[in-house]
Amino acid sequence: MALVTKKDRFTSVKKQPVYYSDFPSTMEKAIGSNELLHLQNVDAVKNSIRNIVLTNRGERFFNYDFGCDVRALLFENIEPSTESAIKTLIETAITNFEPRAKIINVIVSGQPELNAYTISVVFSTINSIEPQVLDLLLTRVR
């Protein structure tokens, strides 16, 4: 665990624990400096889960098992069996590739009028019992 010091002209020095830290996939710079932005704690885990769900198997070099293969089911009919298959794929992928998260529930809901699925991943990090929610909208590309 690291301690990050935050200070500005309005507040005094404040220390908060940082358990996890990642860089966003956009590799943006912080405003007013040349340092890269970084995600901390729950935001880092949410970003990782989003990347796992949106990555197809075989898409990442030298790690061909990484990913979720949810895109393959987006062109199937929107019905309960497809929703169940998507839920199973997401739960398995997060369990296998994100050790910092403990899944509480995955809710998959088909949106026929949008040709999409809304996905809510309810999880907690391993160092906290407070539940977090990540909402995703998966749509067809064509």
PDB file of C-alpha atoms in Angstrom:
ATOM      1  CA  MET A   1       0.000   0.000   0.000  1.00  0.00           C
ATOM      2  CA  ALA A   2       1.277   3.448  -0.922  1.00  0.00           C
ATOM      3  CA  LEU A   3       0.234   6.774   0.494  1.00  0.00           C
ATOM      4  CA  VAL A   4      -0.500   9.584  -1.918  1.00  0.00           C
ATOM      5  CA  THR A   5      -0.185  13.164  -0.786  1.00  0.00           C
ATOM      6  CA  LYS A   6      -2.688  15.651  -2.184  1.00  0.00           C
ATOM      7  CA  LYS A   7      -2.286  19.336  -1.580  1.00  0.00           C
ATOM      8  CA  ASP A   8      -3.748  22.457  -3.112  1.00  0.00           C
ATOM      9  CA  ARG A   9      -4.342  26.014  -2.017  1.00  0.00           C
ATOM     10  CA  PHE A  10      -7.718  25.248  -0.436  1.00  0.00           C
ATOM     11  CA  THR A  11      -6.938  22.152   1.590  1.00  0.00           C
ATOM     12  CA  SER A  12      -4.200  20.985   3.827  1.00  0.00           C
ATOM     13  CA  VAL A  13      -2.069  17.963   3.089  1.00  0.00           C
ATOM     14  CA  LYS A  14      -4.254  14.886   2.967  1.00  0.00           C
ATOM     15  CA  LYS A  15      -3.065  11.289   2.748  1.00  0.00           C
ATOM     16  CA  GLN A  16      -5.183   8.527   1.328  1.00  0.00           C
ATOM     17  CA  PRO A  17      -4.224   4.909   0.716  1.00  0.00           C
ATOM     18  CA  VAL A  18      -3.683   3.752  -2.852  1.00  0.00           C
ATOM     19  CA  TYR A  19      -4.054   0.018  -3.263  1.00  0.00           C
ATOM     20  CA  TYR A  20      -4.133  -0.212  -7.060  1.00  0.00           C
ATOM     21  CA  SER A  21      -2.867   2.098  -9.759  1.00  0.00           C
ATOM     22  CA  ASP A  22      -3.133   1.830 -13.560  1.00  0.00           C
ATOM     23  CA  PHE A  23      -2.728   4.010 -16.604  1.00  0.00           C
ATOM     24  CA  PRO A  24      -5.849   4.645 -18.713  1.00  0.00           C
ATOM     25  CA  SER A  25      -5.815   3.154 -22.199  1.00  0.00           C
ATOM     26  CA  THR A  26      -5.935   6.640 -23.746  1.00  0.00           C
ATOM     27  CA  MET A  27      -2.523   7.536 -22.249  1.00  0.00           C
ATOM     28  CA  GLU A  28      -3.624  11.131 -21.644  1.00  0.00           C
ATOM     29  CA  LYS A  29      -1.430  13.675 -19.914  1.00  0.00           C
ATOM     30  CA  ALA A  30      -2.514  15.503 -16.785  1.00  0.00           C
ATOM     31  CA  ILE A  31      -3.587  19.078 -17.359  1.00  0.00           C
ATOM     32  CA  GLY A  32      -0.709  21.486 -16.777  1.00  0.00           C
ATOM     33  CA  SER A  33       2.042  18.870 -16.580  1.00  0.00           C
ATOM     34  CA  ASN A  34       3.815  16.264 -18.641  1.00  0.00           C
ATOM     35  CA  GLU A  35       2.849  13.402 -16.344  1.00  0.00           C
ATOM     36  CA  LEU A  36       0.470  10.690 -17.475  1.00  0.00           C
ATOM     37  CA  LEU A  37      -2.891  10.453 -15.791  1.00  0.00           C
ATOM     38  CA  HIS A  38      -3.312   7.387 -13.640  1.00  0.00           C
ATOM     39  CA  LEU A  39      -6.326   5.623 -12.261  1.00  0.00           C
ATOM     40  CA  GLN A  40      -6.405   4.605  -8.629  1.00  0.00           C
ATOM     41  CA  ASN A  41      -8.165   1.942  -6.584  1.00  0.00           C
ATOM     42  CA  VAL A  42     -11.715   1.212  -7.807  1.00  0.00           C
ATOM     43  CA  ASP A  43     -11.285   3.215 -11.021  1.00  0.00           C
ATOM     44  CA  ALA A  44      -8.276   1.064 -11.952  1.00  0.00           C
ATOM     45  CA  VAL A  45     -10.245  -2.150 -11.357  1.00  0.00           C
ATOM     46  CA  LYS A  46     -13.250  -0.834 -13.334  1.00  0.00           C
ATOM     47  CA  ASN A  47     -10.991   0.041 -16.252  1.00  0.00           C
ATOM     48  CA  SER A  48      -9.461  -3.430 -16.141  1.00  0.00           C
ATOM     49  CA  ILE A  49     -12.872  -5.140 -16.106  1.00  0.00           C
ATOM     50  CA  ARG A  50     -14.024  -2.977 -19.032  1.00  0.00           C
ATOM     51  CA  ASN A  51     -10.915  -3.999 -20.996  1.00  0.00           C
ATOM     52  CA  ILE A  52     -11.456  -7.679 -20.215  1.00  0.00           C
ATOM     53  CA  VAL A  53     -15.098  -7.605 -21.360  1.00  0.00           C
ATOM     54  CA  LEU A  54     -14.366  -5.672 -24.556  1.00  0.00           C
ATOM     55  CA  THR A  55     -11.382  -7.814 -25.616  1.00  0.00           C
ATOM     56  CA  ASN A  56     -11.872 -10.873 -27.804  1.00  0.00           C
ATOM     57  CA  ARG A  57      -9.861 -14.005 -27.182  1.00  0.00           C
ATOM     58  CA  GLY A  58      -6.791 -14.106 -29.405  1.00  0.00           C
ATOM     59  CA  GLU A  59      -6.764 -10.326 -29.757  1.00  0.00           C
ATOM     60  CA  ARG A  60      -3.891  -9.748 -27.326  1.00  0.00           C
ATOM     61  CA  PHE A  61      -0.468 -10.841 -28.528  1.00  0.00           C
ATOM     62  CA  PHE A  62       1.310 -13.560 -26.540  1.00  0.00           C
ATOM     63  CA  ASN A  63      -1.753 -14.038 -24.322  1.00  0.00           C
ATOM     64  CA  TYR A  64      -4.288 -15.681 -26.616  1.00  0.00           C
ATOM     65  CA  ASP A  65      -6.577 -16.885 -23.835  1.00  0.00           C
ATOM     66  CA  PHE A  66      -7.148 -13.354 -22.489  1.00  0.00           C
ATOM     67  CA  GLY A  67     -10.564 -11.860 -23.184  1.00  0.00           C
ATOM     68  CA  CYS A  68     -14.243 -12.565 -23.067  1.00  0.00           C
ATOM     69  CA  ASP A  69     -15.595 -13.241 -26.611  1.00  0.00           C
ATOM     70  CA  VAL A  70     -18.838 -11.392 -25.903  1.00  0.00           C
ATOM     71  CA  ARG A  71     -18.827  -9.740 -29.330  1.00  0.00           C
ATOM     72  CA  ALA A  72     -19.500 -13.111 -30.952  1.00  0.00           C
ATOM     73  CA  LEU A  73     -22.921 -13.200 -29.259  1.00  0.00           C
ATOM     74  CA  LEU A  74     -24.014  -9.672 -30.187  1.00  0.00           C
ATOM     75  CA  PHE A  75     -25.435 -10.851 -33.529  1.00  0.00           C
ATOM     76  CA  GLU A  76     -27.490 -13.639 -31.950  1.00  0.00           C
ATOM     77  CA  ASN A  77     -31.184 -13.177 -31.251  1.00  0.00           C
ATOM     78  CA  ILE A  78     -31.900 -11.242 -28.080  1.00  0.00           C
ATOM     79  CA  GLU A  79     -33.408 -13.871 -25.815  1.00  0.00           C
ATOM     80  CA  PRO A  80     -32.837 -15.211 -22.293  1.00  0.00           C
ATOM     81  CA  SER A  81     -30.470 -17.966 -23.420  1.00  0.00           C
ATOM     82  CA  THR A  82     -28.170 -15.437 -25.090  1.00  0.00           C
ATOM     83  CA  GLU A  83     -28.274 -13.223 -21.999  1.00  0.00           C
ATOM     84  CA  SER A  84     -27.338 -16.218 -19.857  1.00  0.00           C
ATOM     85  CA  ALA A  85     -24.432 -17.105 -22.163  1.00  0.00           C
ATOM     86  CA  ILE A  86     -23.119 -13.513 -22.028  1.00  0.00           C
ATOM     87  CA  LYS A  87     -23.401 -13.514 -18.235  1.00  0.00           C
ATOM     88  CA  THR A  88     -21.442 -16.775 -17.978  1.00  0.00           C
ATOM     89  CA  LEU A  89     -18.697 -15.522 -20.323  1.00  0.00           C
ATOM     90  CA  ILE A  90     -18.285 -12.294 -18.342  1.00  0.00           C
ATOM     91  CA  GLU A  91     -18.213 -14.024 -14.956  1.00  0.00           C
ATOM     92  CA  THR A  92     -15.633 -16.553 -16.159  1.00  0.00           C
ATOM     93  CA  ALA A  93     -13.391 -13.932 -17.772  1.00  0.00           C
ATOM     94  CA  ILE A  94     -13.394 -11.639 -14.731  1.00  0.00           C
ATOM     95  CA  THR A  95     -12.735 -14.554 -12.384  1.00  0.00           C
ATOM     96  CA  ASN A  96      -9.810 -15.724 -14.523  1.00  0.00           C
ATOM     97  CA  PHE A  97      -8.170 -12.399 -15.368  1.00  0.00           C
ATOM     98  CA  GLU A  98      -8.976  -9.891 -12.603  1.00  0.00           C
ATOM     99  CA  PRO A  99      -7.783 -11.142  -9.219  1.00  0.00           C
ATOM    100  CA  ARG A 100      -8.465  -7.766  -7.553  1.00  0.00           C
ATOM    101  CA  ALA A 101     -12.244  -8.078  -8.032  1.00  0.00           C
ATOM    102  CA  LYS A 102     -14.753 -10.392  -6.387  1.00  0.00           C
ATOM    103  CA  ILE A 103     -17.935 -10.675  -8.441  1.00  0.00           C
ATOM    104  CA  ILE A 104     -21.191 -10.200  -6.578  1.00  0.00           C
ATOM    105  CA  ASN A 105     -23.547 -10.236  -9.553  1.00  0.00           C
ATOM    106  CA  VAL A 106     -23.622  -9.726 -13.320  1.00  0.00           C
ATOM    107  CA  ILE A 107     -26.888  -8.416 -14.758  1.00  0.00           C
ATOM    108  CA  VAL A 108     -27.385  -8.701 -18.523  1.00  0.00           C
ATOM    109  CA  SER A 109     -30.428  -7.144 -20.128  1.00  0.00           C
ATOM    110  CA  GLY A 110     -31.226  -7.190 -23.846  1.00  0.00           C
ATOM    111  CA  GLN A 111     -32.387  -3.984 -25.517  1.00  0.00           C
ATOM    112  CA  PRO A 112     -34.061  -5.108 -28.782  1.00  0.00           C
ATOM    113  CA  GLU A 113     -34.921  -1.574 -29.892  1.00  0.00           C
ATOM    114  CA  LEU A 114     -31.224  -0.596 -29.695  1.00  0.00           C
ATOM    115  CA  ASN A 115     -29.838  -3.957 -30.857  1.00  0.00           C
ATOM    116  CA  ALA A 116     -27.712  -3.897 -27.724  1.00  0.00           C
ATOM    117  CA  TYR A 117     -27.197  -5.383 -24.284  1.00  0.00           C
ATOM    118  CA  THR A 118     -26.852  -3.419 -21.073  1.00  0.00           C
ATOM    119  CA  ILE A 119     -24.505  -5.041 -18.611  1.00  0.00           C
ATOM    120  CA  SER A 120     -24.091  -4.192 -14.944  1.00  0.00           C
ATOM    121  CA  VAL A 121     -21.197  -5.822 -13.143  1.00  0.00           C
ATOM    122  CA  VAL A 122     -21.547  -5.596  -9.360  1.00  0.00           C
ATOM    123  CA  PHE A 123     -18.272  -6.388  -7.631  1.00  0.00           C
ATOM    124  CA  SER A 124     -16.137  -5.558  -4.646  1.00  0.00           C
ATOM    125  CA  THR A 125     -12.387  -5.227  -4.506  1.00  0.00           C
ATOM    126  CA  ILE A 126     -10.518  -7.694  -2.361  1.00  0.00           C
ATOM    127  CA  ASN A 127      -9.533  -5.013   0.148  1.00  0.00           C
ATOM    128  CA  SER A 128     -13.042  -3.577   0.559  1.00  0.00           C
ATOM    129  CA  ILE A 129     -16.513  -4.974   1.139  1.00  0.00           C
ATOM    130  CA  GLU A 130     -18.254  -1.958  -0.385  1.00  0.00           C
ATOM    131  CA  PRO A 131     -19.976  -2.999  -3.645  1.00  0.00           C
ATOM    132  CA  GLN A 132     -19.115  -1.169  -6.853  1.00  0.00           C
ATOM    133  CA  VAL A 133     -21.076  -1.113 -10.108  1.00  0.00           C
ATOM    134  CA  LEU A 134     -19.712  -0.953 -13.650  1.00  0.00           C
ATOM    135  CA  ASP A 135     -22.319  -0.319 -16.355  1.00  0.00           C
ATOM    136  CA  LEU A 136     -21.579  -1.157 -19.975  1.00  0.00           C
ATOM    137  CA  LEU A 137     -23.598  -0.947 -23.190  1.00  0.00           C
ATOM    138  CA  LEU A 138     -22.618  -3.507 -25.799  1.00  0.00           C
ATOM    139  CA  THR A 139     -23.867  -2.726 -29.310  1.00  0.00           C
ATOM    140  CA  ARG A 140     -23.342  -4.239 -32.706  1.00  0.00           C
ATOM    141  CA  VAL A 141     -20.785  -2.494 -34.862  1.00  0.00           C
ATOM    142  CA  ARG A 142     -22.554  -3.010 -38.186  1.00  0.00           C
TER     143      ARG A 142
END
